[in-house]
PDB file of C-alpha atoms and ligand atoms in Angstrom:
ATOM      1  CA  MET A  19       0.000   0.000   0.000  1.00 39.00           C
ATOM      2  CA  GLU A  20       1.423   3.424  -0.931  1.00 43.00           C
ATOM      3  CA  ARG A  21       1.669   6.037   1.785  1.00 40.00           C
ATOM      4  CA  PRO A  22       1.314   9.733   0.931  1.00 42.00           C
ATOM      5  CA  LEU A  23       4.475  11.783   1.417  1.00 44.00           C
ATOM      6  CA  GLY A  24       4.700  13.504   4.760  1.00 38.00           C
ATOM      7  CA  THR A  25       3.433  10.659   6.894  1.00 35.00           C
ATOM      8  CA  THR A  26       6.000   8.938   9.035  1.00 38.00           C
ATOM      9  CA  THR A  27       7.286   5.480   8.306  1.00 36.00           C
ATOM     10  CA  PRO A  28       5.749   2.964  10.690  1.00 40.00           C
ATOM     11  CA  ARG A  29       8.427   2.311  13.283  1.00 45.00           C
ATOM     12  CA  ALA A  30       8.900  -1.182  14.601  1.00 46.00           C
ATOM     13  CA  GLU A  31      10.111   0.055  17.962  1.00 49.00           C
ATOM     14  CA  THR A  32       6.859   1.935  18.573  1.00 49.00           C
ATOM     15  CA  PRO A  33       5.206   0.024  21.404  1.00 47.00           C
ATOM     16  CA  GLY A  34       2.324  -2.011  20.088  1.00 49.00           C
ATOM     17  CA  THR A  35       3.801  -2.360  16.588  1.00 61.00           C
ATOM     18  CA  PRO A  36       5.106  -5.904  16.563  1.00 69.00           C
ATOM     19  CA  VAL A  37       7.501  -6.940  13.856  1.00 76.00           C
ATOM     20  CA  PRO A  38       5.812  -9.608  11.731  1.00 75.00           C
ATOM     21  CA  GLU A  39       7.213 -13.124  11.979  1.00 77.00           C
ATOM     22  CA  GLY A  40       9.577 -14.379   9.300  1.00 73.00           C
ATOM     23  CA  LEU A  41      11.707 -12.628   6.754  1.00 74.00           C
ATOM     24  CA  PRO A  42      10.860  -9.191   5.396  1.00 76.00           C
ATOM     25  CA  GLY A  43      10.358  -9.266   1.637  1.00 79.00           C
ATOM     26  CA  LYS A  44      12.952  -6.660   0.698  1.00 91.00           C
ATOM     27  CA  ILE A  45      16.399  -7.561   2.025  1.00 96.00           C
ATOM     28  CA  PRO A  46      19.174  -4.958   1.748  1.00 98.00           C
ATOM     29  CA  GLN A  47      22.134  -6.072  -0.293  1.00 98.00           C
ATOM     30  CA  HIS A  48      24.641  -4.250   1.907  1.00 98.00           C
ATOM     31  CA  VAL A  49      24.260  -3.639   5.653  1.00 98.00           C
ATOM     32  CA  ALA A  50      26.816  -1.608   7.604  1.00 99.00           C
ATOM     33  CA  ILE A  51      26.916  -1.490  11.400  1.00 98.00           C
ATOM     34  CA  ILE A  52      28.409   1.014  13.831  1.00 98.00           C
ATOM     35  CA  MET A  53      28.909  -1.393  16.712  1.00 98.00           C
ATOM     36  CA  ASP A  54      28.658   1.054  19.595  1.00 98.00           C
ATOM     37  CA  GLY A  55      27.976   0.857  23.331  1.00 98.00           C
ATOM     38  CA  ASN A  56      30.437  -1.798  24.527  1.00 98.00           C
ATOM     39  CA  GLY A  57      31.781   0.535  27.212  1.00 98.00           C
ATOM     40  CA  ARG A  58      28.348   1.447  28.548  1.00 98.00           C
ATOM     41  CA  TRP A  59      27.264  -2.210  28.455  1.00 98.00           C
ATOM     42  CA  ALA A  60      30.207  -3.022  30.755  1.00 98.00           C
ATOM     43  CA  THR A  61      29.773   0.004  33.008  1.00 98.00           C
ATOM     44  CA  ALA A  62      26.110  -0.899  33.534  1.00 98.00           C
ATOM     45  CA  ARG A  63      27.345  -4.255  34.898  1.00 98.00           C
ATOM     46  CA  ASN A  64      30.165  -2.799  36.997  1.00 98.00           C
ATOM     47  CA  LEU A  65      32.680  -4.410  34.678  1.00 98.00           C
ATOM     48  CA  PRO A  66      35.793  -2.862  33.089  1.00 98.00           C
ATOM     49  CA  ARG A  67      35.301  -1.447  29.586  1.00 98.00           C
ATOM     50  CA  LEU A  68      37.428  -4.211  28.092  1.00 98.00           C
ATOM     51  CA  ALA A  69      34.868  -6.773  29.292  1.00 98.00           C
ATOM     52  CA  GLY A  70      32.383  -4.884  27.089  1.00 98.00           C
ATOM     53  CA  HIS A  71      34.733  -5.123  24.122  1.00 98.00           C
ATOM     54  CA  ARG A  72      35.117  -8.843  24.734  1.00 97.00           C
ATOM     55  CA  ALA A  73      31.333  -9.308  24.876  1.00 98.00           C
ATOM     56  CA  GLY A  74      30.964  -7.180  21.739  1.00 98.00           C
ATOM     57  CA  THR A  75      33.472  -9.345  19.912  1.00 97.00           C
ATOM     58  CA  GLU A  76      31.649 -12.512  20.983  1.00 96.00           C
ATOM     59  CA  ASN A  77      28.530 -11.036  19.415  1.00 98.00           C
ATOM     60  CA  LEU A  78      30.143 -10.911  15.982  1.00 97.00           C
ATOM     61  CA  ARG A  79      29.663 -14.605  15.345  1.00 96.00           C
ATOM     62  CA  ARG A  80      25.881 -14.591  15.749  1.00 96.00           C
ATOM     63  CA  ILE A  81      25.383 -11.407  13.710  1.00 98.00           C
ATOM     64  CA  ILE A  82      27.586 -12.598  10.836  1.00 98.00           C
ATOM     65  CA  GLN A  83      25.719 -15.923  10.882  1.00 97.00           C
ATOM     66  CA  ALA A  84      22.334 -14.167  10.954  1.00 97.00           C
ATOM     67  CA  CYS A  85      23.295 -11.884   8.053  1.00 98.00           C
ATOM     68  CA  ALA A  86      24.268 -14.912   5.969  1.00 97.00           C
ATOM     69  CA  GLU A  87      20.935 -16.581   6.852  1.00 96.00           C
ATOM     70  CA  PHE A  88      18.938 -13.469   5.915  1.00 96.00           C
ATOM     71  CA  GLY A  89      20.632 -13.413   2.506  1.00 97.00           C
ATOM     72  CA  ILE A  90      22.594 -10.193   3.010  1.00 98.00           C
ATOM     73  CA  ARG A  91      25.503 -10.154   0.538  1.00 98.00           C
ATOM     74  CA  TYR A  92      27.746  -7.461   2.054  1.00 98.00           C
ATOM     75  CA  LEU A  93      28.254  -6.672   5.715  1.00 98.00           C
ATOM     76  CA  THR A  94      30.534  -3.849   6.842  1.00 98.00           C
ATOM     77  CA  LEU A  95      31.430  -3.658  10.517  1.00 98.00           C
ATOM     78  CA  TYR A  96      32.995  -0.595  12.144  1.00 98.00           C
ATOM     79  CA  ALA A  97      35.493  -2.108  14.558  1.00 97.00           C
ATOM     80  CA  PHE A  98      38.048   0.640  15.192  1.00 97.00           C
ATOM     81  CA  SER A  99      38.126   4.222  13.958  1.00 98.00           C
ATOM     82  CA  THR A 100      41.103   6.452  13.211  1.00 97.00           C
ATOM     83  CA  GLU A 101      39.886   8.535  16.184  1.00 98.00           C
ATOM     84  CA  ASN A 102      39.805   5.529  18.554  1.00 98.00           C
ATOM     85  CA  TRP A 103      43.624   5.765  18.880  1.00 97.00           C
ATOM     86  CA  GLY A 104      42.848   8.712  21.163  1.00 98.00           C
ATOM     87  CA  ARG A 105      41.518   6.365  23.867  1.00 98.00           C
ATOM     88  CA  PRO A 106      43.655   5.372  26.866  1.00 98.00           C
ATOM     89  CA  GLU A 107      46.618   3.191  25.852  1.00 97.00           C
ATOM     90  CA  GLU A 108      45.356   0.262  27.927  1.00 97.00           C
ATOM     91  CA  GLU A 109      41.989   0.232  26.149  1.00 98.00           C
ATOM     92  CA  VAL A 110      43.579   0.524  22.699  1.00 97.00           C
ATOM     93  CA  GLN A 111      46.031  -2.309  23.372  1.00 96.00           C
ATOM     94  CA  GLY A 112      43.288  -4.441  24.911  1.00 97.00           C
ATOM     95  CA  LEU A 113      41.041  -3.895  21.909  1.00 96.00           C
ATOM     96  CA  LEU A 114      43.810  -4.785  19.462  1.00 95.00           C
ATOM     97  CA  SER A 115      44.567  -8.013  21.282  1.00 95.00           C
ATOM     98  CA  ILE A 116      40.859  -8.964  21.446  1.00 96.00           C
ATOM     99  CA  ILE A 117      40.613  -8.443  17.682  1.00 92.00           C
ATOM    100  CA  GLU A 118      43.780 -10.476  17.124  1.00 93.00           C
ATOM    101  CA  ASP A 119      42.401 -13.357  19.267  1.00 94.00           C
ATOM    102  CA  MET A 120      39.107 -13.236  17.436  1.00 93.00           C
ATOM    103  CA  LEU A 121      40.770 -13.482  14.048  1.00 94.00           C
ATOM    104  CA  GLY A 122      42.815 -16.472  15.196  1.00 93.00           C
ATOM    105  CA  ARG A 123      39.785 -18.255  16.656  1.00 95.00           C
ATOM    106  CA  GLU A 124      37.096 -17.549  14.079  1.00 96.00           C
ATOM    107  CA  LEU A 125      38.905 -17.492  10.756  1.00 97.00           C
ATOM    108  CA  ASN A 126      38.506 -21.162   9.855  1.00 97.00           C
ATOM    109  CA  GLU A 127      34.822 -21.154  10.755  1.00 97.00           C
ATOM    110  CA  LEU A 128      34.232 -18.020   8.657  1.00 97.00           C
ATOM    111  CA  HIS A 129      36.068 -19.636   5.771  1.00 98.00           C
ATOM    112  CA  ARG A 130      33.997 -22.828   6.095  1.00 97.00           C
ATOM    113  CA  ASN A 131      30.835 -20.739   6.026  1.00 97.00           C
ATOM    114  CA  GLY A 132      31.766 -19.076   2.742  1.00 97.00           C
ATOM    115  CA  VAL A 133      32.607 -15.658   4.165  1.00 98.00           C
ATOM    116  CA  GLN A 134      35.018 -13.484   2.218  1.00 98.00           C
ATOM    117  CA  LEU A 135      36.974 -11.205   4.530  1.00 98.00           C
ATOM    118  CA  ARG A 136      38.108  -7.763   3.449  1.00 98.00           C
ATOM    119  CA  HIS A 137      39.677  -4.919   5.340  1.00 97.00           C
ATOM    120  CA  ILE A 138      38.847  -1.256   4.892  1.00 98.00           C
ATOM    121  CA  GLY A 139      41.104   1.355   6.461  1.00 98.00           C
ATOM    122  CA  ARG A 140      44.851   1.649   6.866  1.00 96.00           C
ATOM    123  CA  LEU A 141      47.002  -1.278   7.817  1.00 93.00           C
ATOM    124  CA  GLU A 142      49.877   1.079   8.690  1.00 90.00           C
ATOM    125  CA  GLY A 143      49.993   1.729  12.410  1.00 86.00           C
ATOM    126  CA  ILE A 144      49.001  -1.848  13.269  1.00 91.00           C
ATOM    127  CA  SER A 145      51.620  -4.318  14.529  1.00 92.00           C
ATOM    128  CA  PRO A 146      53.427  -6.267  11.774  1.00 95.00           C
ATOM    129  CA  PHE A 147      52.071  -9.499  13.294  1.00 93.00           C
ATOM    130  CA  LEU A 148      48.426  -8.393  13.038  1.00 94.00           C
ATOM    131  CA  GLN A 149      49.038  -6.966   9.559  1.00 96.00           C
ATOM    132  CA  ARG A 150      50.311 -10.363   8.457  1.00 96.00           C
ATOM    133  CA  LYS A 151      47.313 -12.147  10.031  1.00 95.00           C
ATOM    134  CA  VAL A 152      44.895  -9.797   8.264  1.00 96.00           C
ATOM    135  CA  ARG A 153      46.620 -10.310   4.899  1.00 97.00           C
ATOM    136  CA  GLU A 154      46.578 -14.091   5.362  1.00 97.00           C
ATOM    137  CA  ALA A 155      42.865 -14.039   6.256  1.00 97.00           C
ATOM    138  CA  ILE A 156      42.055 -11.951   3.169  1.00 98.00           C
ATOM    139  CA  ASP A 157      44.053 -14.288   0.977  1.00 98.00           C
ATOM    140  CA  LEU A 158      42.546 -17.473   2.455  1.00 98.00           C
ATOM    141  CA  THR A 159      38.953 -16.318   1.943  1.00 98.00           C
ATOM    142  CA  LYS A 160      39.297 -14.375  -1.327  1.00 98.00           C
ATOM    143  CA  ASP A 161      37.298 -16.860  -3.433  1.00 98.00           C
ATOM    144  CA  ASN A 162      34.338 -17.153  -1.010  1.00 98.00           C
ATOM    145  CA  SER A 163      31.086 -15.616  -2.163  1.00 97.00           C
ATOM    146  CA  ARG A 164      28.267 -16.280   0.305  1.00 97.00           C
ATOM    147  CA  LEU A 165      28.865 -13.102   2.318  1.00 98.00           C
ATOM    148  CA  THR A 166      31.504 -10.403   1.908  1.00 98.00           C
ATOM    149  CA  LEU A 167      32.545  -9.093   5.299  1.00 98.00           C
ATOM    150  CA  ASN A 168      34.346  -5.738   5.293  1.00 98.00           C
ATOM    151  CA  VAL A 169      36.011  -5.034   8.593  1.00 97.00           C
ATOM    152  CA  ALA A 170      36.534  -1.294   9.059  1.00 97.00           C
ATOM    153  CA  PHE A 171      39.608  -1.215  11.208  1.00 96.00           C
ATOM    154  CA  ASN A 172      41.831   1.824  11.640  1.00 97.00           C
ATOM    155  CA  TYR A 173      39.200   3.317   9.347  1.00 98.00           C
ATOM    156  CA  GLY A 174      38.074   6.928   8.978  1.00 98.00           C
ATOM    157  CA  GLY A 175      35.859   8.255   6.191  1.00 98.00           C
ATOM    158  CA  ARG A 176      37.851  11.488   5.812  1.00 98.00           C
ATOM    159  CA  ASP A 177      41.104   9.556   5.839  1.00 98.00           C
ATOM    160  CA  GLU A 178      39.707   7.307   3.117  1.00 98.00           C
ATOM    161  CA  ILE A 179      38.895  10.269   0.851  1.00 98.00           C
ATOM    162  CA  VAL A 180      42.297  11.907   1.481  1.00 98.00           C
ATOM    163  CA  HIS A 181      43.998   8.593   0.700  1.00 98.00           C
ATOM    164  CA  ALA A 182      41.998   8.281  -2.545  1.00 98.00           C
ATOM    165  CA  VAL A 183      42.917  11.815  -3.657  1.00 98.00           C
ATOM    166  CA  GLN A 184      46.595  11.220  -2.848  1.00 98.00           C
ATOM    167  CA  ARG A 185      46.620   8.079  -4.982  1.00 98.00           C
ATOM    168  CA  MET A 186      44.888   9.789  -7.890  1.00 98.00           C
ATOM    169  CA  ILE A 187      47.449  12.619  -7.834  1.00 98.00           C
ATOM    170  CA  ALA A 188      50.360  10.180  -7.471  1.00 98.00           C
ATOM    171  CA  GLU A 189      49.110   8.284 -10.527  1.00 98.00           C
ATOM    172  CA  GLY A 190      48.815  11.508 -12.519  1.00 98.00           C
ATOM    173  CA  VAL A 191      45.039  11.311 -13.034  1.00 98.00           C
ATOM    174  CA  PRO A 192      44.055  14.485 -14.984  1.00 98.00           C
ATOM    175  CA  ALA A 193      41.587  16.802 -13.213  1.00 97.00           C
ATOM    176  CA  GLU A 194      38.957  16.482 -15.949  1.00 98.00           C
ATOM    177  CA  ALA A 195      38.944  12.675 -15.552  1.00 98.00           C
ATOM    178  CA  VAL A 196      37.852  12.935 -11.903  1.00 98.00           C
ATOM    179  CA  ASP A 197      34.176  12.230 -11.352  1.00 98.00           C
ATOM    180  CA  GLU A 198      32.126  10.457  -8.667  1.00 98.00           C
ATOM    181  CA  LYS A 199      32.566   7.078 -10.293  1.00 98.00           C
ATOM    182  CA  LEU A 200      36.331   7.383 -10.541  1.00 98.00           C
ATOM    183  CA  LEU A 201      36.712   8.647  -6.974  1.00 98.00           C
ATOM    184  CA  SER A 202      34.626   5.691  -5.743  1.00 98.00           C
ATOM    185  CA  ARG A 203      37.095   3.383  -7.433  1.00 98.00           C
ATOM    186  CA  TYR A 204      39.934   4.814  -5.332  1.00 98.00           C
ATOM    187  CA  LEU A 205      38.127   4.292  -2.026  1.00 98.00           C
ATOM    188  CA  TYR A 206      38.792   1.265   0.211  1.00 98.00           C
ATOM    189  CA  THR A 207      35.298   0.056  -0.715  1.00 98.00           C
ATOM    190  CA  ALA A 208      36.015  -0.007  -4.476  1.00 98.00           C
ATOM    191  CA  GLY A 209      33.752  -2.549  -6.148  1.00 97.00           C
ATOM    192  CA  THR A 210      31.344  -2.802  -3.182  1.00 98.00           C
ATOM    193  CA  PRO A 211      27.834  -1.344  -3.591  1.00 98.00           C
ATOM    194  CA  ASP A 212      26.995   1.536  -1.221  1.00 98.00           C
ATOM    195  CA  PRO A 213      25.358   0.435   2.030  1.00 98.00           C
ATOM    196  CA  ASP A 214      21.568   0.236   1.736  1.00 98.00           C
ATOM    197  CA  LEU A 215      21.097   0.187   5.494  1.00 98.00           C
ATOM    198  CA  ILE A 216      23.318   1.514   8.277  1.00 98.00           C
ATOM    199  CA  ILE A 217      22.604   0.358  11.815  1.00 98.00           C
ATOM    200  CA  ARG A 218      23.964   2.173  14.850  1.00 98.00           C
ATOM    201  CA  THR A 219      23.592   0.612  18.267  1.00 98.00           C
ATOM    202  CA  SER A 220      23.530   2.419  21.634  1.00 98.00           C
ATOM    203  CA  GLY A 221      21.320   5.289  20.510  1.00 98.00           C
ATOM    204  CA  GLU A 222      23.900   7.810  19.287  1.00 98.00           C
ATOM    205  CA  LEU A 223      22.634   9.977  16.425  1.00 98.00           C
ATOM    206  CA  ARG A 224      25.840  10.561  14.509  1.00 98.00           C
ATOM    207  CA  ILE A 225      27.985   9.127  11.711  1.00 98.00           C
ATOM    208  CA  SER A 226      31.346   9.263  13.591  1.00 98.00           C
ATOM    209  CA  ASN A 227      33.397   9.349  10.376  1.00 98.00           C
ATOM    210  CA  PHE A 228      31.932   6.075   9.037  1.00 98.00           C
ATOM    211  CA  LEU A 229      31.477   5.639   5.262  1.00 99.00           C
ATOM    212  CA  ILE A 230      30.808   9.356   4.875  1.00 98.00           C
ATOM    213  CA  TRP A 231      30.976   9.152   1.063  1.00 98.00           C
ATOM    214  CA  GLN A 232      29.151   5.836   0.664  1.00 98.00           C
ATOM    215  CA  ALA A 233      26.310   6.734   3.076  1.00 98.00           C
ATOM    216  CA  ALA A 234      24.935   9.465   0.784  1.00 98.00           C
ATOM    217  CA  TYR A 235      21.593   7.645   0.335  1.00 98.00           C
ATOM    218  CA  SER A 236      21.710   4.913   2.979  1.00 98.00           C
ATOM    219  CA  GLU A 237      18.731   4.272   5.214  1.00 98.00           C
ATOM    220  CA  TRP A 238      19.422   4.477   8.958  1.00 98.00           C
ATOM    221  CA  PHE A 239      18.276   2.322  11.830  1.00 98.00           C
ATOM    222  CA  ILE A 240      19.250   3.537  15.282  1.00 98.00           C
ATOM    223  CA  THR A 241      18.539   1.381  18.288  1.00 98.00           C
ATOM    224  CA  PRO A 242      19.169   2.100  21.970  1.00 98.00           C
ATOM    225  CA  VAL A 243      20.372  -1.503  22.433  1.00 98.00           C
ATOM    226  CA  TYR A 244      24.088  -1.758  23.254  1.00 98.00           C
ATOM    227  CA  TRP A 245      26.137  -3.741  20.748  1.00 98.00           C
ATOM    228  CA  PRO A 246      26.784  -6.848  22.929  1.00 98.00           C
ATOM    229  CA  ASP A 247      22.979  -7.248  23.289  1.00 98.00           C
ATOM    230  CA  PHE A 248      22.158  -6.692  19.613  1.00 98.00           C
ATOM    231  CA  GLY A 249      21.038 -10.122  18.424  1.00 98.00           C
ATOM    232  CA  LYS A 250      19.233 -11.789  15.543  1.00 97.00           C
ATOM    233  CA  GLU A 251      15.805 -10.441  16.617  1.00 96.00           C
ATOM    234  CA  GLU A 252      17.101  -6.858  16.688  1.00 97.00           C
ATOM    235  CA  LEU A 253      18.608  -7.417  13.251  1.00 98.00           C
ATOM    236  CA  ARG A 254      15.311  -8.762  11.973  1.00 96.00           C
ATOM    237  CA  GLN A 255      13.576  -5.672  13.336  1.00 96.00           C
ATOM    238  CA  ALA A 256      16.047  -3.432  11.490  1.00 97.00           C
ATOM    239  CA  LEU A 257      15.466  -5.382   8.271  1.00 97.00           C
ATOM    240  CA  TRP A 258      11.734  -5.194   8.695  1.00 96.00           C
ATOM    241  CA  GLU A 259      11.898  -1.414   9.122  1.00 96.00           C
ATOM    242  CA  PHE A 260      14.108  -1.165   6.065  1.00 97.00           C
ATOM    243  CA  SER A 261      11.536  -3.080   4.046  1.00 95.00           C
ATOM    244  CA  GLN A 262       8.942  -0.401   4.951  1.00 94.00           C
ATOM    245  CA  ARG A 263      10.992   2.558   3.737  1.00 95.00           C
ATOM    246  CA  ASP A 264      10.464   4.436   0.464  1.00 94.00           C
ATOM    247  CA  ARG A 265      13.886   5.111  -0.979  1.00 96.00           C
ATOM    248  CA  ARG A 266      13.593   8.075  -3.305  1.00 96.00           C
ATOM    249  CA  PHE A 267      17.211   9.075  -4.038  1.00 96.00           C
ATOM    250  CA  GLY A 268      16.104  12.672  -4.466  1.00 97.00           C
ATOM    251  CA  ARG A 269      13.364  11.825  -6.957  1.00 96.00           C
ATOM    252  CA  VAL A 270       9.596  11.984  -6.623  1.00 92.00           C
ATOM    253  CA  ALA A 271       7.852   8.879  -5.265  1.00 80.00           C
ATOM    254  CA  PRO A 272       6.116   7.070  -8.188  1.00 74.00           C
ATOM    255  CA  SER A 273       2.681   7.347  -6.507  1.00 68.00           C
ATOM    256  CA  THR A 274       2.850  11.172  -6.375  1.00 59.00           C
ATOM    257  CA  GLY A 275       4.397  11.863  -9.781  1.00 52.00           C
ATOM    258  CA  SER A 276       2.167  12.562 -12.744  1.00 50.00           C
TER     259      SER A 276
HETATM  260  C1  LIG B  12      32.195   0.579  20.547  1.00 64.85           C
HETATM  261  O1  LIG B  12      31.940   0.699  21.898  1.00 64.85           O
HETATM  262  C2  LIG B  12      33.498  -0.106  20.260  1.00 64.85           C
HETATM  263  C3  LIG B  12      34.565   0.797  19.753  1.00 64.85           C
HETATM  264  C4  LIG B  12      34.437   2.060  19.502  1.00 64.85           C
HETATM  265  C5  LIG B  12      35.865   0.202  19.513  1.00 64.85           C
HETATM  266  P1  LIG B  12      32.446   1.926  22.748  1.00 64.85           P
HETATM  267  O2  LIG B  12      33.759   1.564  23.377  1.00 64.85           O
HETATM  268  O3  LIG B  12      32.470   3.172  21.964  1.00 64.85           O
HETATM  269  O4  LIG B  12      31.340   1.986  23.867  1.00 64.85           O
HETATM  270  P2  LIG B  12      30.725   3.300  24.531  1.00 64.85           P
HETATM  271  O5  LIG B  12      30.233   4.171  23.425  1.00 64.85           O
HETATM  272  O6  LIG B  12      31.836   3.954  25.297  1.00 64.85           O
HETATM  273  O7  LIG B  12      29.636   2.787  25.407  1.00 64.85           O
HETATM  274  C1  LIG B  13      32.298   4.759  16.494  1.00 64.85           C
HETATM  275  O1  LIG B  13      32.033   4.730  17.834  1.00 64.85           O
HETATM  276  C2  LIG B  13      33.469   3.857  16.173  1.00 64.85           C
HETATM  277  C3  LIG B  13      33.220   2.419  16.282  1.00 64.85           C
HETATM  278  C4  LIG B  13      32.100   1.858  16.612  1.00 64.85           C
HETATM  279  C5  LIG B  13      34.357   1.588  15.982  1.00 64.85           C
HETATM  280  P1  LIG B  13      32.686   5.773  18.843  1.00 64.85           P
HETATM  281  O2  LIG B  13      32.204   5.406  20.198  1.00 64.85           O
HETATM  282  O3  LIG B  13      34.163   5.844  18.645  1.00 64.85           O
HETATM  283  O4  LIG B  13      32.058   7.144  18.352  1.00 64.85           O
HETATM  284  P2  LIG B  13      31.781   8.495  19.146  1.00 64.85           P
HETATM  285  O5  LIG B  13      33.080   8.896  19.811  1.00 64.85           O
HETATM  286  O6  LIG B  13      30.738   8.197  20.158  1.00 64.85           O
HETATM  287  O7  LIG B  13      31.304   9.461  18.114  1.00 64.85           O
HETATM  288 MG1  LIG B  14      31.117   4.616  21.649  1.00 64.85          MG
END
């Protein structure tokens, strides 16, 4: 049923609006997630922040699995931003070692499940050991096609654009050859469709330097749930809401055009 412009999209989180059982009809091809709220999850339980990061990392398995089951083809996870280096040394080091452990533990399972791992962001600044592990994981899984998992690690959207411009200049690309399509090809996400849906957990209403170019026409789903508690049902709710949205890309909705 078409809704006239100006009415609000029915929101699944509105009390009394249950999400229908089963799969929504329209599944986004690419979902990106700002996995936020680990620290507050831990603080609410009188635990150290690193316990929140550990719980958040444990949550990855079930969300990756659920995305594959829902038929999502690309999943991009924001794991560590270029600004996150500004956190206390102990937290940064703890986070890096949790990520390293995770990669060691989960890689074979991801590979068995047909997940292709990619990294977006800069590998410089990360220990040579972790850099090698990341490269090996990318190489091992490069022919998998069930789900492409982009891990945004040491990633910043502004940094990504600066890096793209630097490479274009270094390669001598003439100014008149630069257009949106070409610039996209120099981004870390080259070849990946833009995210259809971006989910942010923990209720913050900001982009925090995530996919700032690619998010131009993404739909947003913000939930107050902290990342370690964001499970398959919450994902299904986000997908259901997405299926109710009218994406117009700046055009006029077909029902109102004449
Ligand atoms: C997200 O959780 C994980 C990273 C940014 C690495 P936070 O650590 O930002 O958790 P809050 O926002 O402080 O609760
Ligand atoms: C965004 O969360 C980065 C990741 C989830 C990795 P932050 O917690 O770093 O963002 P701000 O500081 O609240 O904007
Ligand atoms: Mg945060």
